[in-house]
Short mmCIF file of C-alpha atoms in Angstrom, two decimals:
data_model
loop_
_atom_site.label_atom_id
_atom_site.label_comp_id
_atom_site.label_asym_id
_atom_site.label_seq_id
_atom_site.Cartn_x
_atom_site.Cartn_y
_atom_site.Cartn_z
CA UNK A 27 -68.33 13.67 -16.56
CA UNK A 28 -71.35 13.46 -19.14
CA UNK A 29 -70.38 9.80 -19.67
CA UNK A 30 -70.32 9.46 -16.10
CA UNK A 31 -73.57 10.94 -15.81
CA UNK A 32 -74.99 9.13 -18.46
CA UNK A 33 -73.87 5.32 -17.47
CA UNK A 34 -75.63 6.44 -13.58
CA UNK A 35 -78.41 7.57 -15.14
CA UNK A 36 -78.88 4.59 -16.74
CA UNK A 37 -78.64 2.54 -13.76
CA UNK A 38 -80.97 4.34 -12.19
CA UNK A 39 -83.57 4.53 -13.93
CA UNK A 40 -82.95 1.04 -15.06
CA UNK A 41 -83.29 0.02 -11.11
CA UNK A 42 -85.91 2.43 -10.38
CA UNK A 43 -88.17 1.25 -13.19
CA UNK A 44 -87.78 -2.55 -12.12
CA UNK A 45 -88.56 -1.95 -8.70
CA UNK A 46 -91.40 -0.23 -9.98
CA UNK A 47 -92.73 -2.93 -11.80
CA UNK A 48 -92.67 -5.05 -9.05
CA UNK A 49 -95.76 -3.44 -8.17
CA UNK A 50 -94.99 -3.30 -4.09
CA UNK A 51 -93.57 -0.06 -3.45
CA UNK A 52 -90.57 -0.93 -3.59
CA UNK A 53 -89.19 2.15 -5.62
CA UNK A 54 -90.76 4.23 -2.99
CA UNK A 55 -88.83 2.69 -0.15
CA UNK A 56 -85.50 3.06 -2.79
CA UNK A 57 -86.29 6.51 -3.35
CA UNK A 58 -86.84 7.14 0.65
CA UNK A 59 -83.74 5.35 1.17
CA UNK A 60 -82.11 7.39 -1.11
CA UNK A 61 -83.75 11.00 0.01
CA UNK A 62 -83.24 10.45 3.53
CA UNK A 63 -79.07 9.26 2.77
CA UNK A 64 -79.07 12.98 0.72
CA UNK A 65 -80.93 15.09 3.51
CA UNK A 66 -78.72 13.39 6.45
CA UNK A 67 -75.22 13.55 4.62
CA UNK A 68 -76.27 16.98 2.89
CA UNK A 69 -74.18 19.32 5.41
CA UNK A 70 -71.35 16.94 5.91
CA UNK A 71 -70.76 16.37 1.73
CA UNK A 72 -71.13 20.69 1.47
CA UNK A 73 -68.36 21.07 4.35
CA UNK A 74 -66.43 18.32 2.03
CA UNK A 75 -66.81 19.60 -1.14
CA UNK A 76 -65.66 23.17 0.72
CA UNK A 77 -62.52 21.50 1.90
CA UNK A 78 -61.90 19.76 -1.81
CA UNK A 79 -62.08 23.58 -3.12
CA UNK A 80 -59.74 24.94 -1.00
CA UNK A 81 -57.14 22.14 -1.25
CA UNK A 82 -57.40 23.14 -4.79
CA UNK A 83 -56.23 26.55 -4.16
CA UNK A 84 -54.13 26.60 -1.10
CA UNK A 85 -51.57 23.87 -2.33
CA UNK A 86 -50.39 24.47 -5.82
CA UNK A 87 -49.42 21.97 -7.99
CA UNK A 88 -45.69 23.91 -8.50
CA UNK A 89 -45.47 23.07 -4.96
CA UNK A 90 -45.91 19.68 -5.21
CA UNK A 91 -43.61 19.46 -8.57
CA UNK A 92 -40.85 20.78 -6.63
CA UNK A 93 -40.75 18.06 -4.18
CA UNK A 94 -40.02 15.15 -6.53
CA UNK A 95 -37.15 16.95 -8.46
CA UNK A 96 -34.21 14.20 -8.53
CA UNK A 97 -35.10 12.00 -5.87
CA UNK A 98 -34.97 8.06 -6.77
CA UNK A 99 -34.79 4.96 -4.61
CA UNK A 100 -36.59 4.80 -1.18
CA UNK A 101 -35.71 8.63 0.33
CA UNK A 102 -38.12 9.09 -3.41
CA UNK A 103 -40.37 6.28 -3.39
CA UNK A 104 -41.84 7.58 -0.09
CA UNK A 105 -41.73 11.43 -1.18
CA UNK A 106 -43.77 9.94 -3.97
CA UNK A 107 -46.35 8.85 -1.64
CA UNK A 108 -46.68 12.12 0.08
CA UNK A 109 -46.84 14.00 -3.41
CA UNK A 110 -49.98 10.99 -3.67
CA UNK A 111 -51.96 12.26 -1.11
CA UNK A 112 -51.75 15.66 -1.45
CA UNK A 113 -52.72 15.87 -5.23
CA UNK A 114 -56.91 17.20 -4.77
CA UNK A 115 -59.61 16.01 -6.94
CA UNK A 116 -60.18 12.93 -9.76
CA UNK A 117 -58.28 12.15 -12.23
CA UNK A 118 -58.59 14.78 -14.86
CA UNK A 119 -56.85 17.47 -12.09
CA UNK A 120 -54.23 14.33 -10.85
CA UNK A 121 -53.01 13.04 -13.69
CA UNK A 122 -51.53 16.41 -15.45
CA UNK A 123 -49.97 17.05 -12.22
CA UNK A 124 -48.11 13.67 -12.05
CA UNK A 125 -47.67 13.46 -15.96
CA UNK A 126 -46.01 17.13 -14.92
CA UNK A 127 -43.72 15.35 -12.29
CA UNK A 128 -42.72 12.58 -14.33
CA UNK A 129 -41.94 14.75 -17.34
CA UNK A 130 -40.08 16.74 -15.09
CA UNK A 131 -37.93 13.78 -14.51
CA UNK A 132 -39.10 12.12 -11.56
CA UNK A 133 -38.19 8.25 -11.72
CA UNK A 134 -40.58 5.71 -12.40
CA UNK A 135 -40.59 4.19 -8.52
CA UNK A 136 -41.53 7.75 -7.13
CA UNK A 137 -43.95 8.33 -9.93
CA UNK A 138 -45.70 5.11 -9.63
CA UNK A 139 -45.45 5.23 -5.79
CA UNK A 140 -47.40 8.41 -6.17
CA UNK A 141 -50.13 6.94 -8.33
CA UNK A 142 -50.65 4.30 -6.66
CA UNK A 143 -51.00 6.28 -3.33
CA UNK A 144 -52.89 8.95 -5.06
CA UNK A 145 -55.49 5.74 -5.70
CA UNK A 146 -54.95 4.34 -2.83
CA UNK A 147 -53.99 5.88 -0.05
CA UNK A 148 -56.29 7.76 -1.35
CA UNK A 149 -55.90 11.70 -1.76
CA UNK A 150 -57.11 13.82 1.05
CA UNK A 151 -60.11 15.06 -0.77
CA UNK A 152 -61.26 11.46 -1.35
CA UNK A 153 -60.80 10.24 2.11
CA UNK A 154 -63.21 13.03 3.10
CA UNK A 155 -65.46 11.84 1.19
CA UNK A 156 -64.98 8.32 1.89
CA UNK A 157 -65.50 9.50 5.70
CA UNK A 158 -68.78 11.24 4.86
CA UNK A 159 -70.54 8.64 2.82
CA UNK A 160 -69.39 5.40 4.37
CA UNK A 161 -68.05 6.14 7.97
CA UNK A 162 -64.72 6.45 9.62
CA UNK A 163 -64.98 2.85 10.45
CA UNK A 164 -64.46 1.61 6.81
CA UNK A 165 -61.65 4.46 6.33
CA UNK A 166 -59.77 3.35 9.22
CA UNK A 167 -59.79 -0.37 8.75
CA UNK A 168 -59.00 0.53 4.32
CA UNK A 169 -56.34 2.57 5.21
CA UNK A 170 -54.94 -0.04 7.64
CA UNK A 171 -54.94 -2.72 4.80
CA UNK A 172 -53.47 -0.63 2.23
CA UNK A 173 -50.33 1.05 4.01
CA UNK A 174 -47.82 -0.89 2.79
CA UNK A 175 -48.98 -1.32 -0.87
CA UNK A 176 -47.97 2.10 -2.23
CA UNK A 177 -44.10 2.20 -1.08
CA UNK A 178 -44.18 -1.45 -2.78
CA UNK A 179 -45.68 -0.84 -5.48
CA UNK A 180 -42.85 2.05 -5.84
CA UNK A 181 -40.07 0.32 -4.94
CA UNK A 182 -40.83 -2.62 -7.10
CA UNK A 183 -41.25 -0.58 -10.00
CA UNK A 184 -37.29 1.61 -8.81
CA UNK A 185 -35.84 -1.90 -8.62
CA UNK A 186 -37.38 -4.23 -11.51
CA UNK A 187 -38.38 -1.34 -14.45
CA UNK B 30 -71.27 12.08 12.44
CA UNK B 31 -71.54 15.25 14.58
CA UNK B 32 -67.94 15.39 15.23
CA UNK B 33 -67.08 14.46 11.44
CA UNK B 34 -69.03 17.98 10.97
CA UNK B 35 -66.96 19.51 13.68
CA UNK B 36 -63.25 17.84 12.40
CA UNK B 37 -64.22 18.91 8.64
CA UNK B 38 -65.12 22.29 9.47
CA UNK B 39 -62.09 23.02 11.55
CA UNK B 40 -59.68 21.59 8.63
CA UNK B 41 -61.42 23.96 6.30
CA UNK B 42 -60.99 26.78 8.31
CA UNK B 43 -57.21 26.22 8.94
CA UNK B 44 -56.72 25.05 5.63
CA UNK B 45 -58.84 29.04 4.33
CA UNK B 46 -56.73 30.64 7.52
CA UNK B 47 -53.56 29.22 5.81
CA UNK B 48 -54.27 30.13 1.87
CA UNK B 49 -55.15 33.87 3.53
CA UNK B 50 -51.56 33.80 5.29
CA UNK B 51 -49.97 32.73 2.23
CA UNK B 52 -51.99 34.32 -0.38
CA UNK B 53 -54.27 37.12 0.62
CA UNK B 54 -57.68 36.97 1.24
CA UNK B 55 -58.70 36.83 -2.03
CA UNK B 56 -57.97 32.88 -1.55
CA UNK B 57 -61.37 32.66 0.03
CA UNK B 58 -63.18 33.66 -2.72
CA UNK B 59 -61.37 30.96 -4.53
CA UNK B 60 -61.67 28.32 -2.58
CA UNK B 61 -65.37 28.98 -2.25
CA UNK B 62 -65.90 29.18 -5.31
CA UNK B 63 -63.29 25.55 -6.80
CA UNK B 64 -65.72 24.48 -4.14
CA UNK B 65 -69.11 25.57 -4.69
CA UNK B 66 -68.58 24.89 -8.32
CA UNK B 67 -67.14 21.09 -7.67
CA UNK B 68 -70.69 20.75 -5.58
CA UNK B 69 -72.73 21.93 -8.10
CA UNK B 70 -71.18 19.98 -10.88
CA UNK B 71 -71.11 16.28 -8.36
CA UNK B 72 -74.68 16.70 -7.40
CA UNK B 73 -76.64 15.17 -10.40
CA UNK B 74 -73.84 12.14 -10.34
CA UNK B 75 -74.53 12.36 -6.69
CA UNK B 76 -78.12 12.07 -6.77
CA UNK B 77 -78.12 9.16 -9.83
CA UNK B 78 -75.69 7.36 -7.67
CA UNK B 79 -77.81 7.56 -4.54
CA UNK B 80 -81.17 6.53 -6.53
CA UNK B 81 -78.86 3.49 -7.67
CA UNK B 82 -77.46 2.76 -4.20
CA UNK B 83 -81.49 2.86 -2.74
CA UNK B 84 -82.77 0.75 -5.60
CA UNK B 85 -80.13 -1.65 -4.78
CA UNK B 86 -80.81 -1.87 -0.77
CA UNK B 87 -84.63 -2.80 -2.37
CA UNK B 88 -84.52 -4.87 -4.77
CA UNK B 89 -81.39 -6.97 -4.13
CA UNK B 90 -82.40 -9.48 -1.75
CA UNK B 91 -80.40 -10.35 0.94
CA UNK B 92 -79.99 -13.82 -0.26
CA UNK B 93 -78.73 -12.73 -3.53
CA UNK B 94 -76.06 -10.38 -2.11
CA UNK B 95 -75.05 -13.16 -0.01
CA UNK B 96 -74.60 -15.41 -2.83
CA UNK B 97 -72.33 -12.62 -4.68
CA UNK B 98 -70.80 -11.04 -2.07
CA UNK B 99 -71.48 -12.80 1.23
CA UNK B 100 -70.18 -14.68 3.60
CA UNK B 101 -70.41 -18.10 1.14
CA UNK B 102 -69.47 -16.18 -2.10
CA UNK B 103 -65.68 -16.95 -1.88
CA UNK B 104 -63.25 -16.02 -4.33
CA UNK B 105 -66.14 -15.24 -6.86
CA UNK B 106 -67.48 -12.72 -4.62
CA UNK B 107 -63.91 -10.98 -4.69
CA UNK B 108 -63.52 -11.31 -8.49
CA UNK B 109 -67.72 -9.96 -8.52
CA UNK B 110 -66.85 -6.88 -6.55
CA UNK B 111 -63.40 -6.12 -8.51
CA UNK B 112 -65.36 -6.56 -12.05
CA UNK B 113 -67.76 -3.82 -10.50
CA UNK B 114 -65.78 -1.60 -8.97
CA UNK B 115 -63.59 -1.71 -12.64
CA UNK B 116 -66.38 -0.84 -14.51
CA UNK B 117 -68.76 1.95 -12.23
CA UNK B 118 -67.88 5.37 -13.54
CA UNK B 119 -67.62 8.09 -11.45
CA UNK B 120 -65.94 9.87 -8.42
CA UNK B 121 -65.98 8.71 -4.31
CA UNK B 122 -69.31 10.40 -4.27
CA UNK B 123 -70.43 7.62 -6.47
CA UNK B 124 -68.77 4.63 -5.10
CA UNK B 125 -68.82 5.11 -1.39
CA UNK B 126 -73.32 5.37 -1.76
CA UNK B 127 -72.86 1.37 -3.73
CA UNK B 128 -70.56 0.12 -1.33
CA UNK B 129 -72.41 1.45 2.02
CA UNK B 130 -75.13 0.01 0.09
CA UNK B 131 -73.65 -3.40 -0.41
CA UNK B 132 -72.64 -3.94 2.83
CA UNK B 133 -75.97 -2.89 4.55
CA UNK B 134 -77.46 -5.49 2.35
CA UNK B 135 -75.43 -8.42 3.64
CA UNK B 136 -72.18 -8.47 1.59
CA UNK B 137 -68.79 -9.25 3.48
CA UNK B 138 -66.16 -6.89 4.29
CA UNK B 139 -63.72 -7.97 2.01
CA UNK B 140 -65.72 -8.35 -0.81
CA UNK B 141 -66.53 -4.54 -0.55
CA UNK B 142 -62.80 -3.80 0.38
CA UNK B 143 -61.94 -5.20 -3.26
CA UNK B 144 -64.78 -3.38 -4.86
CA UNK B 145 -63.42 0.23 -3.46
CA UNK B 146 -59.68 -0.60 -4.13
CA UNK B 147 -60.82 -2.07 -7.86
CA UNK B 148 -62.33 1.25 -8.31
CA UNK B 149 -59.19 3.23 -6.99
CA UNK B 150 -56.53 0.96 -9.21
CA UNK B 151 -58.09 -0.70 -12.43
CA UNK B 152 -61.30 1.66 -13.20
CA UNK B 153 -61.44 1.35 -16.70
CA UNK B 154 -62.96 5.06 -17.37
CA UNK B 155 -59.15 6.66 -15.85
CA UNK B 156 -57.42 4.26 -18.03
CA UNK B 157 -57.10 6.44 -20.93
CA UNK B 158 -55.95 9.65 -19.33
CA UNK B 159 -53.67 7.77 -17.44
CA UNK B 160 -52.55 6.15 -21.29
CA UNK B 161 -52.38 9.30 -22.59
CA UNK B 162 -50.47 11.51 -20.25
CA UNK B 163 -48.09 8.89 -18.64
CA UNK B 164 -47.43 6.56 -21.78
CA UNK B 165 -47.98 3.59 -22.70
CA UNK B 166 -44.94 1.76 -20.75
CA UNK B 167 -45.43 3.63 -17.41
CA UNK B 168 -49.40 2.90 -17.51
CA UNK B 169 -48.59 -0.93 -18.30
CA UNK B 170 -45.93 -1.23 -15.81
CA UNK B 171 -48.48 0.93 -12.68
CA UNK B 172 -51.40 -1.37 -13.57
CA UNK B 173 -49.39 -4.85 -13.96
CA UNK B 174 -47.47 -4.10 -10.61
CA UNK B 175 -50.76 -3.42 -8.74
CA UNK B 176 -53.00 -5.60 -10.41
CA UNK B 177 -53.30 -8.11 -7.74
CA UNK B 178 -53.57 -5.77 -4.84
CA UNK B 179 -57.46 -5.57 -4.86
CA UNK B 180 -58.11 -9.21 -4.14
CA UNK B 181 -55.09 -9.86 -2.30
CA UNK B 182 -56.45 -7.13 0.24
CA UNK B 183 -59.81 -8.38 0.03
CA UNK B 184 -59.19 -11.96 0.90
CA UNK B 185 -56.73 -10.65 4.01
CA UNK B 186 -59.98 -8.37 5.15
CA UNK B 187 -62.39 -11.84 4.71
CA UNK B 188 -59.98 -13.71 6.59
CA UNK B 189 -58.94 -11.48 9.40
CA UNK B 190 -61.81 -8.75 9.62
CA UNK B 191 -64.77 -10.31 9.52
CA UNK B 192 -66.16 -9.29 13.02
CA UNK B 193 -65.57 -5.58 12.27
CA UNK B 194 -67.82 -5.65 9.56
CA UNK B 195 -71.12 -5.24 11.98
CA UNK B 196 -69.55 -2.14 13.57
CA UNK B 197 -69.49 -0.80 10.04
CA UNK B 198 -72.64 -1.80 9.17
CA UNK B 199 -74.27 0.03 12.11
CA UNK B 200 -72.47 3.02 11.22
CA UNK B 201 -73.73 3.31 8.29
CA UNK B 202 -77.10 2.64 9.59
CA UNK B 203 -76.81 5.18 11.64
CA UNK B 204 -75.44 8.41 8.81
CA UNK B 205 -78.44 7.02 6.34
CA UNK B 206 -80.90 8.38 9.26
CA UNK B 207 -81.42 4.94 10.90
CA UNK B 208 -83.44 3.48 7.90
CA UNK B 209 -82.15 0.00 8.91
CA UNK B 210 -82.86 -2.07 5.48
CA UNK B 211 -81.40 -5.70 4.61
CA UNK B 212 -82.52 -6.02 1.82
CA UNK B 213 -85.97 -7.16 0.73
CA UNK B 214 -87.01 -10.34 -0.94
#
């Protein structure tokens, strides 16, 4: 998170001080730009982050483990992708949960279906956000595109690994 | 955006009204707080990453994002947004700001498409928690299997989505408080 801070940080301040320099206002119009986005979107990204928190809490990752048990082939390739979008947050809260399901002894199809939805797909939390900051437009017309590539992605990886 | 309010406030309070059923009310407290705590942690990314998405709508010229990214950029505007979408660090909050950003400036739908799904599949920063927790082999196997999928998609979106991209454009417009930029020169 620190390194994430630190690399956007950088970019700012890298951008702001160019504009800056071009000596036209133009880091005031960037910094309008970038106040008005924050005031406009502030309500929607609080309800969001609300949501985020209680998908934390209200579906437990046990839950989620129990799913993916023994299942293989396509019945498990497609639970994967369900277990995908359900897993809240980034990857330091995703990845023990899958590493969980896979050590559990969850095949590699359903696993990697699940990653791969989890990125894709996207999880619920992350198409909230997506919804917030960029429009439903965008989310309907990604998640149009994508639909197919999770299930395979899994069943490529049941049948060739 | 109104009704986005509406929707996400309603799944919130199901989703509360549902942890209470299962778990007792002290669930809300919880929530509230995985929440509030998630907020306060996202917002100095958040604000960085907005600063970075302004800066951008300013000082990249319209003719530049066009060359990268637009309409005329091609394949090396696919390979451009997948090469930044590997490498920005950071969470949706940080990546949805740049790509509204991009595409307000000029740059086509696909090109943006590949720069979100990038992010989502070959961001470098996840790669070594994914290495460490899932192995080696499984890590190799996920990213070699879906290393394609960004441009593949992208190019599809160029090709057959094209038109859409304006009713994006002016939705975005519209959530950033109708400070219609393209990009200055």
């Amino acid at each position: 998170m620190t390194f994430a801070f630190t690399i956007l940080a950088v970019l700012a301040s890298g951008a702001s001080i160019f504009a800056y320099t071009k000596g036209d206002g133009s880091h005031v119009r960037g910094f309008r730009i970038a106040g008005s986005t924050f005031v406009n979107m502030l309500p929607l990204l609080f309800m969001a982050f609300l949501l985020a928190g209680f998908m934390q809490v209200v579906i437990p990752p046990e839950l989620i483990r129990s799913w993916l048990g023994g299942e293989a082939g396509l019945r498990g390739v497609l639970i994967g992708c369900l277990v995908g979008i359900l897993i809240p947050g980034g990857p330091y809260i995703a990845f023990p949960i899958i590493a969980s399901i896979y050590n559990a002894g969850a095949g590699l199809g359903p696993v990697i279906a699940c990653i791969t939805a989890w990125a894709m797909w996207g999880s619920v939390t992350k198409i909230v956000f997506e919804i917030t900051l960029i429009g439903y437009w965008f989310t309907v017309l990604r998640l149009c595109l994508v639909l197919l590539f999770p299930p395979f992605a899994g069943m490529i990886a049941a049948v060739f690994f | 955006m109104r009704n986005t309010f509406i929707a996400m406030s309603l799944a919130t309070i199901i989703l509360a009204l549902t942890g209470v059923a299962a778990y007792g009310p002290e669930i809300l407290i919880k929530g509230l707080t995985a929440g509030g705590k998630m907020f306060l942690e996202m917002v100095p990314l958040m604000i960085a990453a907005l600063v970075f998405a302004g800066m951008i709508q300013v000082l990249v010229s319209g003719e530049t994002i066009n060359k990268w990214m637009g309409r005329d950029s091609g394949i090396k505007g696919l390979l451009f947004g997948g090469v930044a979408g590997a490498l920005i660090p950071g969470g949706p909050y940080v990546y949805y700001p740049i790509a509204a950003s991009f595409l307000l400036s000029g740059a086509e739908i696909g090109t943006v498409m590949t720069f979100v799904l990038a992010k989502n599949l070959w961001t470098l920063t996840r790669l070594p928690v994914e290495f460490a927790l899932l192995g080696p082999y499984l890590t190799l196997v996920r990213f070699g299997i879906t290393l394609l999928f960004p441009i593949l998609i992208g190019l599809f979106a160029n090709l057959f989505f094209s038109g859409y991209a304006d009713r994006v454009r002016n939705q975005i417009a519209g959530m950033q408080g109708k400070v219609k930029t393209k990009g200055s020169g």
